[in-house]
CSV table of C-alpha atoms in Angstrom, one decimal:
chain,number,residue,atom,x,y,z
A,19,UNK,CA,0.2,1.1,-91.3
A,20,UNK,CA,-1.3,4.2,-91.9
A,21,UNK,CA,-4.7,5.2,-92.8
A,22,UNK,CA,-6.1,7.2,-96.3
A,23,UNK,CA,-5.6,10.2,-93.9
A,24,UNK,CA,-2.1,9.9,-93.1
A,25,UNK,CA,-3.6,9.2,-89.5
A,26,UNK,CA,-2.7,6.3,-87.4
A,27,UNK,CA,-5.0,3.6,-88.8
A,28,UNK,CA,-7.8,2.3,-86.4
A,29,UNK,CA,-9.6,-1.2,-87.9
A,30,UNK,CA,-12.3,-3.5,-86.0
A,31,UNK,CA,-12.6,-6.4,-87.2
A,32,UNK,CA,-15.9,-8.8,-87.3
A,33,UNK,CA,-17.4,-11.1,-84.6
A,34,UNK,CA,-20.7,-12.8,-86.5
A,35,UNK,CA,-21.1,-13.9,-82.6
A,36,UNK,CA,-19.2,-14.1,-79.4
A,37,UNK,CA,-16.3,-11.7,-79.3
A,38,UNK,CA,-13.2,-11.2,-77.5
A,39,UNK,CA,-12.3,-8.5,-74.9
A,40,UNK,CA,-12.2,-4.7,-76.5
A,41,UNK,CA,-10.2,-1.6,-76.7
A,42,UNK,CA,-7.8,0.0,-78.7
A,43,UNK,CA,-3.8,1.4,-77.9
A,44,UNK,CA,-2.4,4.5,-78.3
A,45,UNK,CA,-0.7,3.5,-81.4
A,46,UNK,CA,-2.9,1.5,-83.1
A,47,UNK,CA,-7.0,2.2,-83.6
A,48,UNK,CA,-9.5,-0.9,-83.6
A,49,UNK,CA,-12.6,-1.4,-85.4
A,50,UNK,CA,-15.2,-4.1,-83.9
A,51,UNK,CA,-17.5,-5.1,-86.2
A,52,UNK,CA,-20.5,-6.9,-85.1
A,53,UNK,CA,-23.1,-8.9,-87.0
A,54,UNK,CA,-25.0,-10.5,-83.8
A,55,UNK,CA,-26.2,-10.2,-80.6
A,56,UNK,CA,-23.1,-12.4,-78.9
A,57,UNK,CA,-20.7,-9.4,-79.2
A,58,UNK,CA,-21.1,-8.1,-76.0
A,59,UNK,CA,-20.2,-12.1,-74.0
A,60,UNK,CA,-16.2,-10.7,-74.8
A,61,UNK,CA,-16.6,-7.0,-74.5
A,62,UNK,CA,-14.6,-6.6,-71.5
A,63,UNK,CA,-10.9,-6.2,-70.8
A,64,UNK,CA,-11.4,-8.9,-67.5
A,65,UNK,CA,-13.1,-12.1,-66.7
A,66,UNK,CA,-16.8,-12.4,-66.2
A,67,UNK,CA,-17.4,-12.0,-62.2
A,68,UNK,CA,-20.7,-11.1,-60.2
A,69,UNK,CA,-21.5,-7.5,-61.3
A,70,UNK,CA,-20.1,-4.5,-59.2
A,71,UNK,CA,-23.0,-2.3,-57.2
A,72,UNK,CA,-23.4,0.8,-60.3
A,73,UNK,CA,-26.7,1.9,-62.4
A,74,UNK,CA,-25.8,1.6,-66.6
A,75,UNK,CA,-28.0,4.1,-67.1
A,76,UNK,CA,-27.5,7.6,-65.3
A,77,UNK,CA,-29.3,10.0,-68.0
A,78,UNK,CA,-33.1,8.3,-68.2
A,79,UNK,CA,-35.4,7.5,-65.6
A,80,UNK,CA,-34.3,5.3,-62.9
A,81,UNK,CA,-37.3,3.4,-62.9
A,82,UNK,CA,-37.1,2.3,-66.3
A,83,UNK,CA,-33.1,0.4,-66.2
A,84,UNK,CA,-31.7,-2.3,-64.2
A,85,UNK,CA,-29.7,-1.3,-61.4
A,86,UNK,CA,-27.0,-3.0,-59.4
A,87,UNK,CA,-27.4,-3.0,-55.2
A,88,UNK,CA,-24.3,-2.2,-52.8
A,89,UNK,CA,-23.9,-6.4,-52.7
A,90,UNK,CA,-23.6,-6.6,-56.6
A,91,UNK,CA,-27.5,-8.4,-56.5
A,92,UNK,CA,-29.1,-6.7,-59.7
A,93,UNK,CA,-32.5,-4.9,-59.4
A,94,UNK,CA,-35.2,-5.4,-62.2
A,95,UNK,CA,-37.4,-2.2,-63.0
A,96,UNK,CA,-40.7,-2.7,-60.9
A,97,UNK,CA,-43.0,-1.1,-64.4
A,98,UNK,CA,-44.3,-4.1,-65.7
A,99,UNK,CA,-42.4,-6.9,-63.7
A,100,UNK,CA,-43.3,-6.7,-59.7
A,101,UNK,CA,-41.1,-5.9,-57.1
A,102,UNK,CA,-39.6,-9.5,-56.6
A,103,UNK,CA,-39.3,-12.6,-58.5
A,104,UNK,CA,-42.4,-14.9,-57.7
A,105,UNK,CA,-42.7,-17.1,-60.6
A,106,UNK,CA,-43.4,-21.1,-60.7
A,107,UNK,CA,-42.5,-22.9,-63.6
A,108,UNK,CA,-42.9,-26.5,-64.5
A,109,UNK,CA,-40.4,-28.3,-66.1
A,110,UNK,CA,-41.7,-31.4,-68.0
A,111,UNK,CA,-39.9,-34.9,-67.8
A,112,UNK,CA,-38.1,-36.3,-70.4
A,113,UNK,CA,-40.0,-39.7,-69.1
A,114,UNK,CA,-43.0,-38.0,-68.9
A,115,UNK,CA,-44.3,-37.5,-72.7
A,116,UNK,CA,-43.5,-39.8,-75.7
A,117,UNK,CA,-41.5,-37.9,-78.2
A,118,UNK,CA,-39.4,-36.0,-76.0
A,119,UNK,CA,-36.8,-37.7,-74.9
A,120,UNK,CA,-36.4,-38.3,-78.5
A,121,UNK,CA,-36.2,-34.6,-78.9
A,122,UNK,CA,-33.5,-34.5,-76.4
A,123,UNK,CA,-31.3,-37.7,-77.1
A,124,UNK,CA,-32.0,-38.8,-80.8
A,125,UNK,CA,-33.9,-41.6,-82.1
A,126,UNK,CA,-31.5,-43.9,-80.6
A,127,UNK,CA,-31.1,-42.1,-77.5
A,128,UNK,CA,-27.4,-42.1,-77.5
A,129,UNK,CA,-26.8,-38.2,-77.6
A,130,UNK,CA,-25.6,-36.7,-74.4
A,131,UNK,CA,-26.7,-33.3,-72.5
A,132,UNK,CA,-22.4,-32.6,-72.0
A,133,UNK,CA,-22.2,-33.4,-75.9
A,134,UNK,CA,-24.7,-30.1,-76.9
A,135,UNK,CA,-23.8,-28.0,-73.8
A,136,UNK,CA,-20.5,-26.6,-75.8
A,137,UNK,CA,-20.9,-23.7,-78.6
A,138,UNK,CA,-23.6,-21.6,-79.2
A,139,UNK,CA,-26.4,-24.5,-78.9
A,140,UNK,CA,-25.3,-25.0,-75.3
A,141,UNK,CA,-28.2,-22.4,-73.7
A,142,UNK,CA,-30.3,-25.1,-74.6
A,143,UNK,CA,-28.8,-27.4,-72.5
A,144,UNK,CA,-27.6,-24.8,-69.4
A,145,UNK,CA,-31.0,-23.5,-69.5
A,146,UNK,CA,-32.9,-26.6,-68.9
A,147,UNK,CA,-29.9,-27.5,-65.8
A,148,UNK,CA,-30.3,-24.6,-64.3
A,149,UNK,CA,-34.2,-24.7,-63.9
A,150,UNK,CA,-34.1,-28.1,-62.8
A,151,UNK,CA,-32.3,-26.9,-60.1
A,152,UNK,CA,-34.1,-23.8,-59.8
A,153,UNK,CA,-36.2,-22.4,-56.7
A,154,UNK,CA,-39.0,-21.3,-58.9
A,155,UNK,CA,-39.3,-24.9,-60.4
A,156,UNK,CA,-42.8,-26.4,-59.1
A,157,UNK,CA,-43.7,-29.8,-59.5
A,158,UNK,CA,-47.2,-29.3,-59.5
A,159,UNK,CA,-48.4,-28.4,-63.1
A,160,UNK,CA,-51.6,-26.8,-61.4
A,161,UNK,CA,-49.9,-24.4,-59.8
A,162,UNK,CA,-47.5,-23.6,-62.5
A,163,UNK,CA,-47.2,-20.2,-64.2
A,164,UNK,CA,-44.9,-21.0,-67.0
A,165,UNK,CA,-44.3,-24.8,-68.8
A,166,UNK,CA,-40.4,-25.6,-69.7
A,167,UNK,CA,-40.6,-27.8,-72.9
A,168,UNK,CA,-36.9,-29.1,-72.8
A,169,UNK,CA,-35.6,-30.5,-76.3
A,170,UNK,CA,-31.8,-30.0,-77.7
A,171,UNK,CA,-32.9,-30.6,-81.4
A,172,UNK,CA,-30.6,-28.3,-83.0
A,173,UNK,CA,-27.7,-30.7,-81.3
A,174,UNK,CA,-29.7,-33.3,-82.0
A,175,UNK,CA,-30.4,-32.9,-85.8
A,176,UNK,CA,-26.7,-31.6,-86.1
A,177,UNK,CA,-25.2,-34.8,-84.8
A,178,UNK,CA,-27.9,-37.0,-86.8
A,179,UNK,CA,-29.7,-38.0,-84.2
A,180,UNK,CA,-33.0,-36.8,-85.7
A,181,UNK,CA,-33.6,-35.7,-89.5
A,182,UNK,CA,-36.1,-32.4,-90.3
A,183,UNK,CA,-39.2,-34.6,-90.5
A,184,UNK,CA,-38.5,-37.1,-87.5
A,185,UNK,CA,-38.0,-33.6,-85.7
A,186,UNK,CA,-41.5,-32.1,-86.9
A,187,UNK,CA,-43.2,-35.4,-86.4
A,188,UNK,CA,-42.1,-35.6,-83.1
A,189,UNK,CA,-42.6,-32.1,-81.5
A,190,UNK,CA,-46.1,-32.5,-83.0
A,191,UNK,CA,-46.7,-35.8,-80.9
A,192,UNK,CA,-45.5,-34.4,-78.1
A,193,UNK,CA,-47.4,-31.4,-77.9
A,194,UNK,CA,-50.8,-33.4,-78.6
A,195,UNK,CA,-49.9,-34.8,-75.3
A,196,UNK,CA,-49.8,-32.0,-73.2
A,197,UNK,CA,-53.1,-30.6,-72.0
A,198,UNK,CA,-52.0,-27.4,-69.9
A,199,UNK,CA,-50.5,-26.2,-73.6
A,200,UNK,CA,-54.4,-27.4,-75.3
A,201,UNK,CA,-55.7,-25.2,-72.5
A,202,UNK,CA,-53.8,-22.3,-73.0
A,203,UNK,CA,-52.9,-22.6,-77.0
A,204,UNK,CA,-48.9,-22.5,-76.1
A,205,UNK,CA,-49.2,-19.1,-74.5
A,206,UNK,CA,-47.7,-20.2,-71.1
A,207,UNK,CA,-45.2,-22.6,-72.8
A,208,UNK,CA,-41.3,-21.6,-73.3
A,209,UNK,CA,-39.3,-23.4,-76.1
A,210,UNK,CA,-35.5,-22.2,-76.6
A,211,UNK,CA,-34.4,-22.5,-80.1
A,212,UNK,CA,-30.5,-21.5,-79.7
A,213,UNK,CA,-29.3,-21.1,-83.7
A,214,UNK,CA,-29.7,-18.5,-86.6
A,215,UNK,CA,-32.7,-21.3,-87.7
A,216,UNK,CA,-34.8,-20.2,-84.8
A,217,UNK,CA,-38.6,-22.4,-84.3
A,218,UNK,CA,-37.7,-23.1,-88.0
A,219,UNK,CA,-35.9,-26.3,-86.6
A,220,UNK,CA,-39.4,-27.0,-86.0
A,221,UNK,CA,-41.0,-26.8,-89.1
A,222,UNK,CA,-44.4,-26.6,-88.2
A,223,UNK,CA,-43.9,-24.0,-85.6
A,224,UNK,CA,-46.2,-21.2,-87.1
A,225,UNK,CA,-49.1,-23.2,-86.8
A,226,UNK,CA,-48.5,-25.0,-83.6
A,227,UNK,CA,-46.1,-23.3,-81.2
A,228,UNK,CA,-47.0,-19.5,-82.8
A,229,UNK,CA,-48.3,-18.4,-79.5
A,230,UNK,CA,-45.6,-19.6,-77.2
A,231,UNK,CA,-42.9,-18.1,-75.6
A,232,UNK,CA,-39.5,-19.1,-77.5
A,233,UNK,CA,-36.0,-18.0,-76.3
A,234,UNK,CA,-33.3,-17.6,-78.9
A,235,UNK,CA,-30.2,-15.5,-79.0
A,236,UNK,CA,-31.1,-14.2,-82.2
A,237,UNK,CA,-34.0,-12.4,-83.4
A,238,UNK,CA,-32.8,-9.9,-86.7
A,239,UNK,CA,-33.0,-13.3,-88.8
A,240,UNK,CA,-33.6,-16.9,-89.6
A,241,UNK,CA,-31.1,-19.0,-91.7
A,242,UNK,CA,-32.4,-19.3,-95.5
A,243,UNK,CA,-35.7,-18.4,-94.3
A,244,UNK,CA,-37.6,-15.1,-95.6
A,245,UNK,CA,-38.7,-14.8,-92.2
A,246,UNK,CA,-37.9,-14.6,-88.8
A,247,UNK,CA,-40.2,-16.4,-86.1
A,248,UNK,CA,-39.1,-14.7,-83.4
A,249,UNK,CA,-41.9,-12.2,-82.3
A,250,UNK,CA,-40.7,-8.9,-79.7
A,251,UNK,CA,-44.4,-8.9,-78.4
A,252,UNK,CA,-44.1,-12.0,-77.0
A,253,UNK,CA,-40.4,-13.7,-77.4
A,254,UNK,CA,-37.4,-13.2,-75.4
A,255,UNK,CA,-34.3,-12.8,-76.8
A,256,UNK,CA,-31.4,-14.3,-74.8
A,257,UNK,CA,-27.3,-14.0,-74.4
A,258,UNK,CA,-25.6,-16.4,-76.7
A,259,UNK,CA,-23.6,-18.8,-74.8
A,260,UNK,CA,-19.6,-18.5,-73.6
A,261,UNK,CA,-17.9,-21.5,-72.7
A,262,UNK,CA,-17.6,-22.0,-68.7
A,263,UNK,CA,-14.0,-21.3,-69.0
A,264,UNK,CA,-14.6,-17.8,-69.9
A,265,UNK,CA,-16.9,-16.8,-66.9
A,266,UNK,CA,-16.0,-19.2,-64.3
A,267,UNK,CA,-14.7,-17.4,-61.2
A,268,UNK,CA,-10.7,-17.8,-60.6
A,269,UNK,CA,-8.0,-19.0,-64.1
A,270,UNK,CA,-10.2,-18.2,-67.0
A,271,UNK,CA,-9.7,-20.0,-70.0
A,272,UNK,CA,-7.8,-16.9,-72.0
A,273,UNK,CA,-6.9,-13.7,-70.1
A,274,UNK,CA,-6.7,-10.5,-71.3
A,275,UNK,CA,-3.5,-8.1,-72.2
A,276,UNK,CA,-3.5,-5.1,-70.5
A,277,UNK,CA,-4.1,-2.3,-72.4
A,278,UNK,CA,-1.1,-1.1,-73.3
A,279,UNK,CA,0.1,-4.1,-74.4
A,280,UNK,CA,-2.7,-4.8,-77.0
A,281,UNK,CA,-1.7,-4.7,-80.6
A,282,UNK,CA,-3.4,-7.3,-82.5
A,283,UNK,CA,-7.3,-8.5,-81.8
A,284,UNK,CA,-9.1,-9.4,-84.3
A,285,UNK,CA,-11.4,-12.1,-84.8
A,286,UNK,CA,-14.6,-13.5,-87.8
A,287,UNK,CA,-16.1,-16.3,-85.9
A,288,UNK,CA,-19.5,-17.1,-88.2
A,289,UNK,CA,-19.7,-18.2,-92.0
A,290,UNK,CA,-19.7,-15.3,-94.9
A,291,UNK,CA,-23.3,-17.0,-96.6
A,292,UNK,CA,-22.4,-15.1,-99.5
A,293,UNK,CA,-24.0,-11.9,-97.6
A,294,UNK,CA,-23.0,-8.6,-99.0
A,295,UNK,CA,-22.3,-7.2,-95.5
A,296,UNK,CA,-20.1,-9.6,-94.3
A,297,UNK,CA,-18.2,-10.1,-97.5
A,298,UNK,CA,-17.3,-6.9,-97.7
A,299,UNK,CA,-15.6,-6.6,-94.1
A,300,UNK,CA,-13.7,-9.3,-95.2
A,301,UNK,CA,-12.3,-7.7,-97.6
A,302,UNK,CA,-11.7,-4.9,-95.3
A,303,UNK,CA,-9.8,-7.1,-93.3
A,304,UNK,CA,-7.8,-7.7,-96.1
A,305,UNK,CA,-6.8,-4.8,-97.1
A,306,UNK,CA,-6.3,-3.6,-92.9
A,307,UNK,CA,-4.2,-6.9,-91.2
A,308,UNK,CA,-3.5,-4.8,-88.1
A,309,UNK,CA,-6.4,-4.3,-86.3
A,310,UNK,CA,-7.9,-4.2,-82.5
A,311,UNK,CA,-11.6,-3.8,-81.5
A,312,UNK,CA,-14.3,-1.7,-80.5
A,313,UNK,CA,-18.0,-2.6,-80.3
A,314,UNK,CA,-19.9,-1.5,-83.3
A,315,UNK,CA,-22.9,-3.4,-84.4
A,316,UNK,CA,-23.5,-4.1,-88.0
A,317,UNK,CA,-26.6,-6.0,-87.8
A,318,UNK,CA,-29.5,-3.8,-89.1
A,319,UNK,CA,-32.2,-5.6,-87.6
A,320,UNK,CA,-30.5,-7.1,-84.1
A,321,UNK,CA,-32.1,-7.4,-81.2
A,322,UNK,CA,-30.5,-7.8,-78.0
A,323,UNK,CA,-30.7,-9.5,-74.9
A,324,UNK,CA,-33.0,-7.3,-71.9
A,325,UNK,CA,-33.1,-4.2,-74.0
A,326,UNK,CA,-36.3,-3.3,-72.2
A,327,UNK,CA,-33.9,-1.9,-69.4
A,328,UNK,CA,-30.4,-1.8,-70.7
A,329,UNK,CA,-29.6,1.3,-73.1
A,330,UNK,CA,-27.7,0.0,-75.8
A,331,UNK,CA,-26.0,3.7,-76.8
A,332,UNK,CA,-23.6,3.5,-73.8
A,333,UNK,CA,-22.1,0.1,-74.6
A,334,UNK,CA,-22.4,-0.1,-78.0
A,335,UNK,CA,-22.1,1.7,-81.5
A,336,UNK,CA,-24.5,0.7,-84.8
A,337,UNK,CA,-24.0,1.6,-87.8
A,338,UNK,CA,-25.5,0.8,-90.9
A,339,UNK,CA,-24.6,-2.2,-93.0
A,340,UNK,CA,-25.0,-0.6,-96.5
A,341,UNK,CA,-22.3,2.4,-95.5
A,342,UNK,CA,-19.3,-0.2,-94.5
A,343,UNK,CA,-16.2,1.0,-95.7
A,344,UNK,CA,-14.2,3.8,-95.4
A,345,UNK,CA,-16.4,6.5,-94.0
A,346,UNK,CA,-17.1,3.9,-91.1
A,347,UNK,CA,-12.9,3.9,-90.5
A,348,UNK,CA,-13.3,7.2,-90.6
A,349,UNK,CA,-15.5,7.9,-87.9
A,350,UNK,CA,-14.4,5.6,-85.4
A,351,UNK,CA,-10.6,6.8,-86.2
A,352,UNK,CA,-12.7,10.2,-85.1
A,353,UNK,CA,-14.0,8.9,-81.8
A,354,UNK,CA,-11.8,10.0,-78.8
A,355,UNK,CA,-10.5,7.7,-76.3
A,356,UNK,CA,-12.0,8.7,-73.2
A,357,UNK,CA,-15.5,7.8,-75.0
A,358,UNK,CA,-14.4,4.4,-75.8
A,359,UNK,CA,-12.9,4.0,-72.3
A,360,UNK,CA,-16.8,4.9,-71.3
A,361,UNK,CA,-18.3,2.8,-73.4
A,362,UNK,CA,-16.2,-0.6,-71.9
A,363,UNK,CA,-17.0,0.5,-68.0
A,364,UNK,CA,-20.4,0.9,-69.0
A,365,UNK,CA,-20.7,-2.1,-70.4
A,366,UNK,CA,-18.5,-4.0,-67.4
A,367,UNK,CA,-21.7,-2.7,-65.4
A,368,UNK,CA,-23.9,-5.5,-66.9
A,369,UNK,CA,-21.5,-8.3,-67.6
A,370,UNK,CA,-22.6,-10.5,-65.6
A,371,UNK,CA,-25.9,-10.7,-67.4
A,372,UNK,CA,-24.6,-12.5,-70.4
A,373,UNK,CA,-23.1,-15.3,-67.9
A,374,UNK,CA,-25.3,-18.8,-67.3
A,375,UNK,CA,-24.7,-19.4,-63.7
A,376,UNK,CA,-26.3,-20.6,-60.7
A,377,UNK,CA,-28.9,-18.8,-58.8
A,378,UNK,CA,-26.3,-18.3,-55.6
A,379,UNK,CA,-24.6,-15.8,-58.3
A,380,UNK,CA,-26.5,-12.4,-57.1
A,381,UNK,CA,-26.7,-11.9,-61.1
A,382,UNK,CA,-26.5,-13.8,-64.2
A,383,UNK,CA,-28.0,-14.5,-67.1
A,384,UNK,CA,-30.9,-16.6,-66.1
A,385,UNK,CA,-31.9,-13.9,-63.5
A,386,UNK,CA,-32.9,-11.7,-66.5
A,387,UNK,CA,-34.2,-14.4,-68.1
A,388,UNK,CA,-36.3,-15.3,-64.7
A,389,UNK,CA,-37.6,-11.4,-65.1
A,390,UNK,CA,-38.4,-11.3,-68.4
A,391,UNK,CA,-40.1,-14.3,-68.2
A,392,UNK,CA,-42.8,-12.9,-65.2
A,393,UNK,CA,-43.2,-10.1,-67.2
A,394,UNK,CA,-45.1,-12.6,-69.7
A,395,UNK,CA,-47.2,-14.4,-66.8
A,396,UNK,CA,-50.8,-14.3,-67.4
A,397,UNK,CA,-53.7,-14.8,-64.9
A,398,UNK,CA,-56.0,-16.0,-67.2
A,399,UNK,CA,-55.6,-18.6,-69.7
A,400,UNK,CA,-57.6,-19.7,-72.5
A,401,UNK,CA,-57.8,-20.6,-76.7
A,402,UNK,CA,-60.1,-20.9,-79.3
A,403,UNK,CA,-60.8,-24.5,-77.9
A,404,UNK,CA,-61.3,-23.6,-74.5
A,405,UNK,CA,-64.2,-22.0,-72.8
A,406,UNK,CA,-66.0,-21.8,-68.7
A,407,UNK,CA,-68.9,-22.5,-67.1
A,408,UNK,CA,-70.5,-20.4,-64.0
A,409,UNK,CA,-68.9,-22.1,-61.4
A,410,UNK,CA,-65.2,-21.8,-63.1
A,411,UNK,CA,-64.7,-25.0,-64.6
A,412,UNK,CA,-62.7,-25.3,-67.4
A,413,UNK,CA,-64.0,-27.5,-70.2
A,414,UNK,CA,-63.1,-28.1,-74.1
A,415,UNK,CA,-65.9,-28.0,-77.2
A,416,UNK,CA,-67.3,-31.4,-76.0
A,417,UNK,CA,-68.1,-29.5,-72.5
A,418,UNK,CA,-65.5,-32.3,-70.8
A,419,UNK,CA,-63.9,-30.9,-67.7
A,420,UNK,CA,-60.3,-29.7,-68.0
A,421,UNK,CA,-59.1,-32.4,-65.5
A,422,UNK,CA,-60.8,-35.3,-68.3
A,423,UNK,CA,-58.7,-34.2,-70.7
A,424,UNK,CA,-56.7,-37.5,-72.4
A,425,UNK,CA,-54.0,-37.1,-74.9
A,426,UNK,CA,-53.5,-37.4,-78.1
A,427,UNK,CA,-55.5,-34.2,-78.2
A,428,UNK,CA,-56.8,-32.4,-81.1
A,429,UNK,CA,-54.0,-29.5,-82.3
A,430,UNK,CA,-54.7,-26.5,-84.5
């Protein structure tokens, strides 16, 4: 196939989320097309393994970008998250408050953990397992930093286990039950919301959980919502999940071609919606079959996982969604290999990161969650309903003492 130049043609073809390995051959050009956050899980031409010792970033400040050590650990900046990781987080029990085991198995409680640990939902799951496990988990809520608030209610609603208003009604009874989240309005709570709904799954979110920390792999938009409830002040944004297969050490679950041998790669995993971007690069991909891939972000508003220290330009292209067509083919048909070749090492470099594994793995996704979340620790605590007395003591608008404090508690 040739291109409206007469030049070999080069098409990328959209990933709405996770997408496969990419390059391009000498033969044929690729165009990746990227509408999400999850494009980077399959950017690679191997499996996922521990990162290799390198720095992404060799132009800016050193301070400012992760860096990999000689034994493949990864290094946090120290500007604004300490030298090492020292944080305590409490996970609640799903015995512990009324409502949320609901929130994790359905009404009926017949909804299994390994039943919403596949697809994208699954970081709600994998996240929750791997701080259960965790060496910063602390039993003692006193001495807690951050509060884990574990529910799976996108699987949950999805599989019927809970309808829109059974879900508001419950997260609302839970949370009149907690009094470390009365004490601090939410702020030192963590929800994860995994889907393009976001907190919307909650629908009550803005005026209960509006101060809280919520993870979610998406943060440009919210499904049928005219806005998004993920805040960059105060949110984290988090890698979309890859199923174990694909990052597992050893036989992965699909392994790459060589490069030379790559002719076809093209994959649209995600729903047109009827939006104007996306429908167009279908129709692209109509009218170009043959097609490998290179990274290009389409997403005007994306935000990405730990883009406090990873720079995006060396890994990545983005372009804007109202120019797709052919002026986009042509660029990229313009780009020269060696700066695509660039592009895929650099982005090897941080792999790892966008892999939910165990803390033995000297870097992994929840590491950089583990450091993003410190960076959000507060000393001090407090809400409109709470206030202090001389001697410290914590008390609510009735002057009772903190440690008093009975649920069901009065909510904003």
């Amino acid at each position: 196939m040739r291109s409206p130049n007469n030049k070999p043609t080069r098409i990328f073809s959209l990933h709405h989320h996770n997408t496969p390995p990419c390059t391009r051959s000498h033969q044929i050009g690729a165009l990746l097309l990227v509408a999400s956050t999850f494009f980077l899980t399959r950017l690679f031409d191997h499996p996922f393994t521990t990162c290799p010792p390198s720095s992404l970033n060799h132009d800016h400040a050193s301070q400012n970008v992760v860096h990999f050590s000689d034994d493949g650990s990864l290094s946090w900046p120290q500007m604004g998250y300490g030298t090492h990781l020292s944080l305590k987080i409490y996970v609640y029990e799903e015995d512990e408050i009324d409502g949320l085991k609901e929130l994790l198995q359905g009404r009926e409680g017949k909804i299994s953990a390994d039943a919403c640990v596949k697809g994208q939902w699954g970081t709600q799951v994998k996240i929750h397992r791997l701080l259960l496990q965790s060496r910063f988990r602390t039993r003692k809520k006193e001495e807690a930093n951050l509060f884990f608030v574990p529910a799976y209610v996108k699987c949950v609603r999805m599989m019927g286990g809970l309808n829109d208003k059974e879900i508001n009604h419950t997260y609302v009874k839970v949370l009149s039950q907690m009094p470390y989240f009365r004490r601090s309005g939410g702020r030192d709570h963590i929800f994860v919301f995994p889907s393009g709904a976001g907190a919307h799954l909650f629908r009550s979110w803005a005026t209960y959980i509006n101060r809280s920390i919520i993870l979610t792999p998406e943060g440009d938009r919210t499904d049928k919502k005219d806005t998004s409830s993920f805040n960059t002040w105060k949110d984290v944004i988090i890698p979309g999940n890859v199923e174990d297969g694909m990052t597992k050490r050893g036989a992965a679950m699909a392994q790459p071609l060589p490069l030379s041998k790559r002719k076809y790669l093209a994959n649209y995993l995600g729903r047109a919606q009827g939006k104007v971007g996306r429908l167009k690069l279908i129709e692209l991909a109509k009218q170009y079959p043959h097609k490998e891939c290179v990274p290009v972000i389409l997403s005007d508003q994306a935000e990405f996982p730990f883009q406090n220290v990873i720079d995006y330009t060396q890994i990545s292209i983005k372009w804007p969604s109202t120019r797709i067509g052919l002026e986009l083919l042509e660029y990229l048909e313009s780009i020269p290999d060696e700066d695509v070749e660039r592009m895929i090492a650099a982005g090897r470099q941080v792999r790892c990161l966008w892999v939910y594994a165990p803390e033995l793995e000297l870097c992994s996704a929840m590491q950089g969650i583990m450091w993003e979340l410190q960076r959000k620790v507060r000393q001090f605590h407090q809400s409109a309903e709470t206030f202090w007395l001389h001697n410290r003591t914590i008390v609510n608008r009735n002057m009772v003492e903190f440690s008093s404090w009975k649920p069901p508690m009065p909510l904003p």
